[in-house]
PDB file of C-alpha atoms in Angstrom:
ATOM      1  CA  UNK A 301       3.111 226.358 -22.523  1.00 43.00           C
ATOM      2  CA  UNK A 302       1.334 229.419 -23.857  1.00 45.00           C
ATOM      3  CA  UNK A 303       2.185 232.379 -25.988  1.00 47.00           C
ATOM      4  CA  UNK A 304       0.798 235.727 -24.780  1.00 49.00           C
ATOM      5  CA  UNK A 305      -1.710 237.432 -27.020  1.00 51.00           C
ATOM      6  CA  UNK A 306      -2.384 240.395 -24.765  1.00 52.00           C
ATOM      7  CA  UNK A 307      -5.720 241.357 -23.221  1.00 70.00           C
ATOM      8  CA  UNK A 308      -5.315 238.596 -20.614  1.00 85.00           C
ATOM      9  CA  UNK A 309      -5.712 235.912 -23.297  1.00 92.00           C
ATOM     10  CA  UNK A 310      -3.106 233.400 -24.493  1.00 92.00           C
ATOM     11  CA  UNK A 311      -2.889 231.731 -27.873  1.00 90.00           C
ATOM     12  CA  UNK A 312      -2.139 228.073 -27.148  1.00 85.00           C
ATOM     13  CA  UNK A 313       0.376 226.259 -29.377  1.00 70.00           C
ATOM     14  CA  UNK A 314      -1.954 223.448 -30.387  1.00 73.00           C
ATOM     15  CA  UNK A 315      -1.366 221.765 -33.714  1.00 77.00           C
ATOM     16  CA  UNK A 316      -3.390 218.853 -32.344  1.00 90.00           C
ATOM     17  CA  UNK A 317      -6.079 218.653 -29.679  1.00 93.00           C
ATOM     18  CA  UNK A 318      -6.935 215.558 -27.666  1.00 94.00           C
ATOM     19  CA  UNK A 319      -9.935 215.512 -25.324  1.00 96.00           C
ATOM     20  CA  UNK A 320      -9.999 213.164 -22.349  1.00 96.00           C
ATOM     21  CA  UNK A 321     -12.996 212.625 -20.082  1.00 96.00           C
ATOM     22  CA  UNK A 322     -12.234 212.638 -16.377  1.00 95.00           C
ATOM     23  CA  UNK A 323     -14.141 212.678 -13.107  1.00 94.00           C
ATOM     24  CA  UNK A 324     -15.704 215.853 -11.820  1.00 93.00           C
ATOM     25  CA  UNK A 325     -13.772 217.105  -8.756  1.00 90.00           C
ATOM     26  CA  UNK A 326     -15.481 216.424  -5.447  1.00 91.00           C
ATOM     27  CA  UNK A 327     -17.132 219.447  -3.851  1.00 92.00           C
ATOM     28  CA  UNK A 328     -17.242 220.061  -0.140  1.00 92.00           C
ATOM     29  CA  UNK A 329     -20.648 220.733   1.385  1.00 93.00           C
ATOM     30  CA  UNK A 330     -19.883 224.488   1.861  1.00 93.00           C
ATOM     31  CA  UNK A 331     -18.664 224.832  -1.734  1.00 92.00           C
ATOM     32  CA  UNK A 332     -21.749 223.101  -3.123  1.00 92.00           C
ATOM     33  CA  UNK A 333     -24.027 225.275  -0.993  1.00 94.00           C
ATOM     34  CA  UNK A 334     -22.216 228.408  -2.153  1.00 92.00           C
ATOM     35  CA  UNK A 335     -22.460 227.250  -5.774  1.00 92.00           C
ATOM     36  CA  UNK A 336     -26.193 226.557  -5.499  1.00 93.00           C
ATOM     37  CA  UNK A 337     -26.793 229.933  -3.885  1.00 92.00           C
ATOM     38  CA  UNK A 338     -24.825 231.765  -6.575  1.00 89.00           C
ATOM     39  CA  UNK A 339     -26.743 229.904  -9.291  1.00 91.00           C
ATOM     40  CA  UNK A 340     -30.092 230.727  -7.681  1.00 93.00           C
ATOM     41  CA  UNK A 341     -29.139 234.405  -7.608  1.00 91.00           C
ATOM     42  CA  UNK A 342     -28.182 234.275 -11.285  1.00 88.00           C
ATOM     43  CA  UNK A 343     -31.535 232.703 -12.188  1.00 90.00           C
ATOM     44  CA  UNK A 344     -33.401 235.354 -10.215  1.00 92.00           C
ATOM     45  CA  UNK A 345     -31.552 238.009 -12.200  1.00 89.00           C
ATOM     46  CA  UNK A 346     -32.163 236.200 -15.505  1.00 86.00           C
ATOM     47  CA  UNK A 347     -35.030 233.636 -15.361  1.00 90.00           C
ATOM     48  CA  UNK A 348     -34.158 232.463 -18.884  1.00 84.00           C
ATOM     49  CA  UNK A 349     -31.030 230.690 -17.625  1.00 86.00           C
ATOM     50  CA  UNK A 350     -31.184 226.903 -17.868  1.00 88.00           C
ATOM     51  CA  UNK A 351     -29.049 224.479 -15.868  1.00 93.00           C
ATOM     52  CA  UNK A 352     -28.312 222.220 -18.813  1.00 93.00           C
ATOM     53  CA  UNK A 353     -25.443 219.782 -19.341  1.00 94.00           C
ATOM     54  CA  UNK A 354     -21.986 221.166 -20.037  1.00 95.00           C
ATOM     55  CA  UNK A 355     -18.479 219.814 -20.549  1.00 96.00           C
ATOM     56  CA  UNK A 356     -16.471 221.518 -17.803  1.00 94.00           C
ATOM     57  CA  UNK A 357     -12.760 221.980 -18.393  1.00 95.00           C
ATOM     58  CA  UNK A 358     -10.710 220.415 -15.580  1.00 93.00           C
ATOM     59  CA  UNK A 359      -7.131 220.655 -16.855  1.00 93.00           C
ATOM     60  CA  UNK A 360      -4.994 221.709 -19.839  1.00 93.00           C
ATOM     61  CA  UNK A 361      -1.714 219.947 -20.521  1.00 92.00           C
ATOM     62  CA  UNK A 362       0.945 219.920 -23.233  1.00 89.00           C
ATOM     63  CA  UNK A 363       0.804 216.923 -25.588  1.00 88.00           C
ATOM     64  CA  UNK A 364       4.229 216.587 -27.173  1.00 85.00           C
ATOM     65  CA  UNK A 365       5.796 219.719 -28.610  1.00 81.00           C
ATOM     66  CA  UNK A 366       2.775 221.490 -30.057  1.00 85.00           C
ATOM     67  CA  UNK A 367      -0.365 219.615 -29.020  1.00 91.00           C
ATOM     68  CA  UNK A 368      -2.806 219.933 -26.143  1.00 93.00           C
ATOM     69  CA  UNK A 369      -4.719 217.537 -23.915  1.00 95.00           C
ATOM     70  CA  UNK A 370      -7.981 219.013 -22.649  1.00 95.00           C
ATOM     71  CA  UNK A 371      -9.374 217.084 -19.689  1.00 96.00           C
ATOM     72  CA  UNK A 372     -13.094 217.596 -19.217  1.00 96.00           C
ATOM     73  CA  UNK A 373     -15.884 216.365 -16.954  1.00 95.00           C
ATOM     74  CA  UNK A 374     -19.670 216.143 -17.202  1.00 95.00           C
ATOM     75  CA  UNK A 375     -21.270 218.986 -15.275  1.00 94.00           C
ATOM     76  CA  UNK A 376     -24.076 221.532 -15.596  1.00 94.00           C
ATOM     77  CA  UNK A 377     -24.121 225.284 -16.037  1.00 91.00           C
ATOM     78  CA  UNK A 378     -24.457 225.940 -12.304  1.00 92.00           C
ATOM     79  CA  UNK A 379     -20.852 224.789 -11.891  1.00 90.00           C
ATOM     80  CA  UNK A 380     -19.791 228.031 -13.564  1.00 85.00           C
ATOM     81  CA  UNK A 381     -20.689 229.756 -10.309  1.00 84.00           C
ATOM     82  CA  UNK A 382     -17.700 228.061  -8.666  1.00 85.00           C
ATOM     83  CA  UNK A 383     -15.394 230.631 -10.251  1.00 82.00           C
ATOM     84  CA  UNK A 384     -16.822 233.114  -7.727  1.00 80.00           C
ATOM     85  CA  UNK A 385     -16.406 230.783  -4.727  1.00 84.00           C
ATOM     86  CA  UNK A 386     -13.009 231.162  -2.981  1.00 85.00           C
ATOM     87  CA  UNK A 387     -11.046 227.949  -2.579  1.00 86.00           C
ATOM     88  CA  UNK A 388     -13.323 225.862  -4.801  1.00 86.00           C
ATOM     89  CA  UNK A 389     -12.001 223.400  -7.437  1.00 83.00           C
ATOM     90  CA  UNK A 390     -10.821 225.060 -10.629  1.00 76.00           C
ATOM     91  CA  UNK A 391     -13.415 224.366 -13.309  1.00 85.00           C
ATOM     92  CA  UNK A 392     -13.365 226.434 -16.482  1.00 91.00           C
ATOM     93  CA  UNK A 393     -15.463 226.688 -19.617  1.00 92.00           C
ATOM     94  CA  UNK A 394     -14.717 224.809 -22.835  1.00 96.00           C
ATOM     95  CA  UNK A 395     -16.231 226.470 -25.885  1.00 96.00           C
ATOM     96  CA  UNK A 396     -16.043 226.620 -29.656  1.00 97.00           C
ATOM     97  CA  UNK A 397     -16.217 229.629 -31.942  1.00 97.00           C
ATOM     98  CA  UNK A 398     -16.264 230.272 -35.687  1.00 97.00           C
ATOM     99  CA  UNK A 399     -14.437 232.982 -37.576  1.00 97.00           C
ATOM    100  CA  UNK A 400     -16.821 233.691 -40.475  1.00 97.00           C
ATOM    101  CA  UNK A 401     -15.114 236.041 -42.958  1.00 97.00           C
ATOM    102  CA  UNK A 402     -16.614 237.906 -45.881  1.00 96.00           C
ATOM    103  CA  UNK A 403     -15.103 237.980 -49.350  1.00 95.00           C
ATOM    104  CA  UNK A 404     -13.317 241.234 -48.494  1.00 93.00           C
ATOM    105  CA  UNK A 405     -11.843 239.879 -45.235  1.00 93.00           C
ATOM    106  CA  UNK A 406     -14.211 241.359 -42.673  1.00 96.00           C
ATOM    107  CA  UNK A 407     -15.417 239.135 -39.833  1.00 97.00           C
ATOM    108  CA  UNK A 408     -18.936 238.487 -38.550  1.00 98.00           C
ATOM    109  CA  UNK A 409     -19.572 239.182 -34.852  1.00 98.00           C
ATOM    110  CA  UNK A 410     -22.797 239.096 -32.882  1.00 98.00           C
ATOM    111  CA  UNK A 411     -24.238 240.736 -29.784  1.00 97.00           C
ATOM    112  CA  UNK A 412     -25.780 238.404 -27.206  1.00 96.00           C
ATOM    113  CA  UNK A 413     -29.509 238.887 -26.639  1.00 94.00           C
ATOM    114  CA  UNK A 414     -30.985 239.946 -23.252  1.00 91.00           C
ATOM    115  CA  UNK A 415     -32.187 236.399 -22.496  1.00 86.00           C
ATOM    116  CA  UNK A 416     -28.704 234.877 -22.748  1.00 88.00           C
ATOM    117  CA  UNK A 417     -26.079 234.390 -20.022  1.00 83.00           C
ATOM    118  CA  UNK A 418     -24.036 237.381 -21.270  1.00 90.00           C
ATOM    119  CA  UNK A 419     -26.525 239.994 -22.514  1.00 92.00           C
ATOM    120  CA  UNK A 420     -25.061 242.763 -24.642  1.00 95.00           C
ATOM    121  CA  UNK A 421     -21.667 241.089 -25.112  1.00 96.00           C
ATOM    122  CA  UNK A 422     -20.074 240.955 -28.567  1.00 98.00           C
ATOM    123  CA  UNK A 423     -18.422 237.704 -29.650  1.00 97.00           C
ATOM    124  CA  UNK A 424     -17.887 235.301 -32.528  1.00 98.00           C
ATOM    125  CA  UNK A 425     -20.621 232.768 -33.282  1.00 98.00           C
ATOM    126  CA  UNK A 426     -20.131 229.796 -30.974  1.00 97.00           C
ATOM    127  CA  UNK A 427     -20.959 228.444 -27.567  1.00 94.00           C
ATOM    128  CA  UNK A 428     -20.120 226.235 -24.619  1.00 94.00           C
ATOM    129  CA  UNK A 429     -19.444 222.584 -25.429  1.00 96.00           C
ATOM    130  CA  UNK A 430     -21.985 220.024 -24.266  1.00 94.00           C
ATOM    131  CA  UNK A 431     -21.013 216.472 -23.264  1.00 95.00           C
ATOM    132  CA  UNK A 432     -21.815 213.669 -25.725  1.00 94.00           C
ATOM    133  CA  UNK A 433     -24.255 210.850 -25.103  1.00 91.00           C
ATOM    134  CA  UNK A 434     -22.879 208.114 -22.809  1.00 85.00           C
ATOM    135  CA  UNK A 435     -21.897 206.023 -25.844  1.00 85.00           C
ATOM    136  CA  UNK A 436     -20.556 209.017 -27.775  1.00 88.00           C
ATOM    137  CA  UNK A 437     -17.100 210.601 -27.877  1.00 93.00           C
ATOM    138  CA  UNK A 438     -15.988 214.187 -27.436  1.00 96.00           C
ATOM    139  CA  UNK A 439     -13.209 214.754 -29.952  1.00 95.00           C
ATOM    140  CA  UNK A 440     -12.167 217.327 -32.545  1.00 94.00           C
ATOM    141  CA  UNK A 441     -14.834 216.087 -34.965  1.00 94.00           C
ATOM    142  CA  UNK A 442     -17.494 216.615 -32.287  1.00 96.00           C
ATOM    143  CA  UNK A 443     -16.191 220.122 -31.619  1.00 96.00           C
ATOM    144  CA  UNK A 444     -16.325 220.891 -35.334  1.00 96.00           C
ATOM    145  CA  UNK A 445     -19.920 219.651 -35.566  1.00 96.00           C
ATOM    146  CA  UNK A 446     -20.886 221.721 -32.513  1.00 96.00           C
ATOM    147  CA  UNK A 447     -19.285 224.808 -34.037  1.00 97.00           C
ATOM    148  CA  UNK A 448     -21.254 224.320 -37.263  1.00 97.00           C
ATOM    149  CA  UNK A 449     -24.522 224.050 -35.299  1.00 96.00           C
ATOM    150  CA  UNK A 450     -23.770 227.211 -33.339  1.00 97.00           C
ATOM    151  CA  UNK A 451     -22.974 229.122 -36.530  1.00 97.00           C
ATOM    152  CA  UNK A 452     -26.297 228.078 -38.071  1.00 97.00           C
ATOM    153  CA  UNK A 453     -28.371 228.673 -34.931  1.00 96.00           C
ATOM    154  CA  UNK A 454     -26.920 232.120 -34.220  1.00 97.00           C
ATOM    155  CA  UNK A 455     -26.417 233.563 -37.711  1.00 97.00           C
ATOM    156  CA  UNK A 456     -28.442 231.448 -40.150  1.00 96.00           C
ATOM    157  CA  UNK A 457     -25.270 230.501 -42.036  1.00 94.00           C
ATOM    158  CA  UNK A 458     -25.617 226.795 -42.830  1.00 91.00           C
ATOM    159  CA  UNK A 459     -21.978 225.790 -43.354  1.00 95.00           C
ATOM    160  CA  UNK A 460     -21.294 222.027 -43.289  1.00 97.00           C
ATOM    161  CA  UNK A 461     -19.096 220.895 -40.426  1.00 97.00           C
ATOM    162  CA  UNK A 462     -16.623 219.399 -42.900  1.00 96.00           C
ATOM    163  CA  UNK A 463     -16.051 222.885 -44.343  1.00 97.00           C
ATOM    164  CA  UNK A 464     -14.810 224.269 -41.006  1.00 96.00           C
ATOM    165  CA  UNK A 465     -11.052 224.284 -40.448  1.00 94.00           C
ATOM    166  CA  UNK A 466      -9.425 224.164 -36.977  1.00 93.00           C
ATOM    167  CA  UNK A 467      -7.588 227.471 -36.607  1.00 93.00           C
ATOM    168  CA  UNK A 468      -6.374 228.354 -33.131  1.00 93.00           C
ATOM    169  CA  UNK A 469      -7.032 227.818 -29.442  1.00 94.00           C
ATOM    170  CA  UNK A 470      -7.308 230.542 -26.811  1.00 95.00           C
ATOM    171  CA  UNK A 471      -7.141 230.558 -23.039  1.00 94.00           C
ATOM    172  CA  UNK A 472      -8.691 233.414 -21.062  1.00 92.00           C
ATOM    173  CA  UNK A 473      -7.704 234.935 -17.746  1.00 81.00           C
ATOM    174  CA  UNK A 474     -10.218 232.683 -15.938  1.00 82.00           C
ATOM    175  CA  UNK A 475      -8.829 229.572 -17.606  1.00 88.00           C
ATOM    176  CA  UNK A 476     -11.612 229.123 -20.151  1.00 92.00           C
ATOM    177  CA  UNK A 477     -10.396 227.489 -23.364  1.00 95.00           C
ATOM    178  CA  UNK A 478     -11.896 228.150 -26.768  1.00 96.00           C
ATOM    179  CA  UNK A 479     -11.268 226.147 -29.933  1.00 96.00           C
ATOM    180  CA  UNK A 480     -11.752 228.400 -32.952  1.00 96.00           C
ATOM    181  CA  UNK A 481     -12.562 227.246 -36.477  1.00 96.00           C
ATOM    182  CA  UNK A 482     -12.573 229.197 -39.732  1.00 96.00           C
ATOM    183  CA  UNK A 483     -15.431 229.033 -42.223  1.00 97.00           C
ATOM    184  CA  UNK A 484     -15.131 229.614 -45.976  1.00 97.00           C
ATOM    185  CA  UNK A 485     -15.542 233.297 -46.968  1.00 97.00           C
ATOM    186  CA  UNK A 486     -19.026 234.368 -48.022  1.00 97.00           C
ATOM    187  CA  UNK A 487     -20.415 237.516 -49.640  1.00 97.00           C
ATOM    188  CA  UNK A 488     -21.509 240.102 -47.090  1.00 96.00           C
ATOM    189  CA  UNK A 489     -25.006 240.221 -48.622  1.00 96.00           C
ATOM    190  CA  UNK A 490     -25.380 236.461 -48.154  1.00 96.00           C
ATOM    191  CA  UNK A 491     -24.501 236.772 -44.464  1.00 97.00           C
ATOM    192  CA  UNK A 492     -26.907 239.691 -44.027  1.00 94.00           C
ATOM    193  CA  UNK A 493     -29.741 237.801 -45.700  1.00 96.00           C
ATOM    194  CA  UNK A 494     -29.064 234.623 -43.728  1.00 96.00           C
ATOM    195  CA  UNK A 495     -29.280 236.453 -40.415  1.00 97.00           C
ATOM    196  CA  UNK A 496     -32.403 238.364 -41.456  1.00 96.00           C
ATOM    197  CA  UNK A 497     -34.120 235.112 -42.442  1.00 96.00           C
ATOM    198  CA  UNK A 498     -33.133 233.547 -39.126  1.00 96.00           C
ATOM    199  CA  UNK A 499     -34.685 236.457 -37.225  1.00 96.00           C
ATOM    200  CA  UNK A 500     -37.902 236.142 -39.221  1.00 95.00           C
ATOM    201  CA  UNK A 501     -38.100 232.388 -38.581  1.00 95.00           C
ATOM    202  CA  UNK A 502     -37.388 232.721 -34.857  1.00 94.00           C
ATOM    203  CA  UNK A 503     -39.896 235.553 -34.465  1.00 93.00           C
ATOM    204  CA  UNK A 504     -42.580 233.548 -36.303  1.00 94.00           C
ATOM    205  CA  UNK A 505     -42.339 230.799 -33.699  1.00 93.00           C
ATOM    206  CA  UNK A 506     -42.245 233.252 -30.790  1.00 91.00           C
ATOM    207  CA  UNK A 507     -38.554 232.802 -30.029  1.00 90.00           C
ATOM    208  CA  UNK A 508     -35.643 235.208 -29.703  1.00 90.00           C
ATOM    209  CA  UNK A 509     -32.372 234.714 -31.611  1.00 92.00           C
ATOM    210  CA  UNK A 510     -29.259 234.331 -29.452  1.00 94.00           C
ATOM    211  CA  UNK A 511     -27.776 237.330 -31.281  1.00 96.00           C
ATOM    212  CA  UNK A 512     -29.958 240.419 -31.281  1.00 95.00           C
ATOM    213  CA  UNK A 513     -27.573 242.157 -33.672  1.00 96.00           C
ATOM    214  CA  UNK A 514     -24.693 241.255 -35.975  1.00 97.00           C
ATOM    215  CA  UNK A 515     -21.919 243.403 -37.425  1.00 97.00           C
ATOM    216  CA  UNK A 516     -18.999 243.032 -39.799  1.00 97.00           C
ATOM    217  CA  UNK A 517     -15.634 244.248 -38.552  1.00 95.00           C
ATOM    218  CA  UNK A 518     -12.418 244.630 -40.507  1.00 93.00           C
ATOM    219  CA  UNK A 519     -10.034 246.142 -38.003  1.00 92.00           C
ATOM    220  CA  UNK A 520      -9.327 246.661 -34.317  1.00 93.00           C
ATOM    221  CA  UNK A 521     -10.690 250.195 -34.619  1.00 94.00           C
ATOM    222  CA  UNK A 522     -13.955 248.717 -35.909  1.00 95.00           C
ATOM    223  CA  UNK A 523     -13.996 246.512 -32.838  1.00 94.00           C
ATOM    224  CA  UNK A 524     -13.462 249.519 -30.586  1.00 93.00           C
ATOM    225  CA  UNK A 525     -16.460 251.171 -32.247  1.00 94.00           C
ATOM    226  CA  UNK A 526     -18.905 248.526 -31.050  1.00 95.00           C
ATOM    227  CA  UNK A 527     -21.220 249.648 -28.263  1.00 93.00           C
ATOM    228  CA  UNK A 528     -21.140 247.360 -25.253  1.00 93.00           C
ATOM    229  CA  UNK A 529     -18.741 244.811 -23.732  1.00 96.00           C
ATOM    230  CA  UNK A 530     -16.584 242.563 -25.909  1.00 96.00           C
ATOM    231  CA  UNK A 531     -15.634 238.980 -24.999  1.00 95.00           C
ATOM    232  CA  UNK A 532     -12.021 238.723 -23.868  1.00 94.00           C
ATOM    233  CA  UNK A 533     -10.756 236.601 -26.761  1.00 95.00           C
ATOM    234  CA  UNK A 534     -12.175 238.752 -29.568  1.00 95.00           C
ATOM    235  CA  UNK A 535      -9.439 241.385 -29.781  1.00 94.00           C
ATOM    236  CA  UNK A 536      -6.553 238.844 -29.830  1.00 93.00           C
ATOM    237  CA  UNK A 537      -8.419 236.745 -32.398  1.00 94.00           C
ATOM    238  CA  UNK A 538      -9.035 239.729 -34.689  1.00 93.00           C
ATOM    239  CA  UNK A 539      -5.399 240.776 -34.282  1.00 92.00           C
ATOM    240  CA  UNK A 540      -4.263 237.235 -35.134  1.00 91.00           C
ATOM    241  CA  UNK A 541      -6.586 237.110 -38.143  1.00 90.00           C
ATOM    242  CA  UNK A 542      -5.085 240.307 -39.518  1.00 85.00           C
ATOM    243  CA  UNK A 543      -1.532 239.228 -38.679  1.00 80.00           C
ATOM    244  CA  UNK A 544      -1.761 235.983 -40.668  1.00 70.00           C
ATOM    245  CA  UNK A 545      -2.398 237.696 -43.964  1.00 57.00           C
ATOM    246  CA  UNK A 546      -6.206 237.760 -43.799  1.00 55.00           C
ATOM    247  CA  UNK A 547      -6.390 241.513 -44.091  1.00 42.00           C
ATOM    248  CA  UNK A 548      -9.642 243.086 -45.210  1.00 37.00           C
ATOM    249  CA  UNK A 549      -9.635 244.802 -48.574  1.00 36.00           C
ATOM    250  CA  UNK A 550     -11.524 247.717 -47.102  1.00 36.00           C
ATOM    251  CA  UNK A 551     -11.781 248.609 -43.417  1.00 37.00           C
ATOM    252  CA  UNK A 552     -14.749 250.864 -43.058  1.00 36.00           C
ATOM    253  CA  UNK A 553     -16.921 251.288 -40.010  1.00 36.00           C
ATOM    254  CA  UNK A 554     -18.864 248.207 -38.843  1.00 38.00           C
ATOM    255  CA  UNK A 555     -21.767 247.431 -41.141  1.00 36.00           C
ATOM    256  CA  UNK A 556     -25.025 246.415 -39.505  1.00 39.00           C
ATOM    257  CA  UNK A 557     -26.739 243.387 -40.929  1.00 38.00           C
ATOM    258  CA  UNK A 558     -30.111 244.096 -42.452  1.00 36.00           C
ATOM    259  CA  UNK A 559     -32.837 242.744 -40.217  1.00 38.00           C
ATOM    260  CA  UNK A 560     -36.388 243.425 -39.095  1.00 36.00           C
ATOM    261  CA  UNK A 561     -36.607 246.495 -36.833  1.00 38.00           C
ATOM    262  CA  UNK A 562     -37.590 244.485 -33.765  1.00 34.00           C
ATOM    263  CA  UNK A 563     -34.382 242.408 -33.978  1.00 37.00           C
ATOM    264  CA  UNK A 564     -31.942 245.291 -33.889  1.00 41.00           C
ATOM    265  CA  UNK A 565     -30.617 247.496 -31.145  1.00 34.00           C
TER     266      UNK A 565
END
């Protein structure tokens, strides 16, 4: 049901996405104890971690010829630790991301701050999907709205949800599924200024932005030039972006966003 994209990531053939809530798989007492222990160790290593609500991915199925059904369950972040517990139920992450291009075709990426769950990792703006309120619905519109919030919170780019276009869906080696949206192109200077203003606002209230650095990349060689780990889907997504005609007009080295000194690397 998938087409290989390399790098252990598949591009899923999903012209349409349907999300269905299901029950969380039952955990045995040993699996729950192992999960709780693994989560406690993670919190000791990074006290900023928070066991908040999350929509855990339970299953991915074909829906017709080119659609997908994503079955999800209400869980919390500690359930991520199950991926390290042998024989435990298969629960994966469901996340959204936003491809924010510049006018010349480069793409905005950010480096996760030390207080996040993946410090130092480069990725697109986005994040893990949270479950809706009990009377709410998790559907493509909800994913789009979540993606718009993540883009604003991480980069300062206030793009309306209605302006985001569903683009592609990825599945990583661990089964995590990401729904990617594209945002309208913006001038590089506008993206730089938006991030710099976000850093100033967060610093003024004593907070730390989720991205401690942002860059613009226009090619796979630019991606290779980033210092630090890169999320698994980023290379296939950049390759797909270039392969669908969205080639950058000029592919120089990554350009650092202008920001206060304390917000950079």
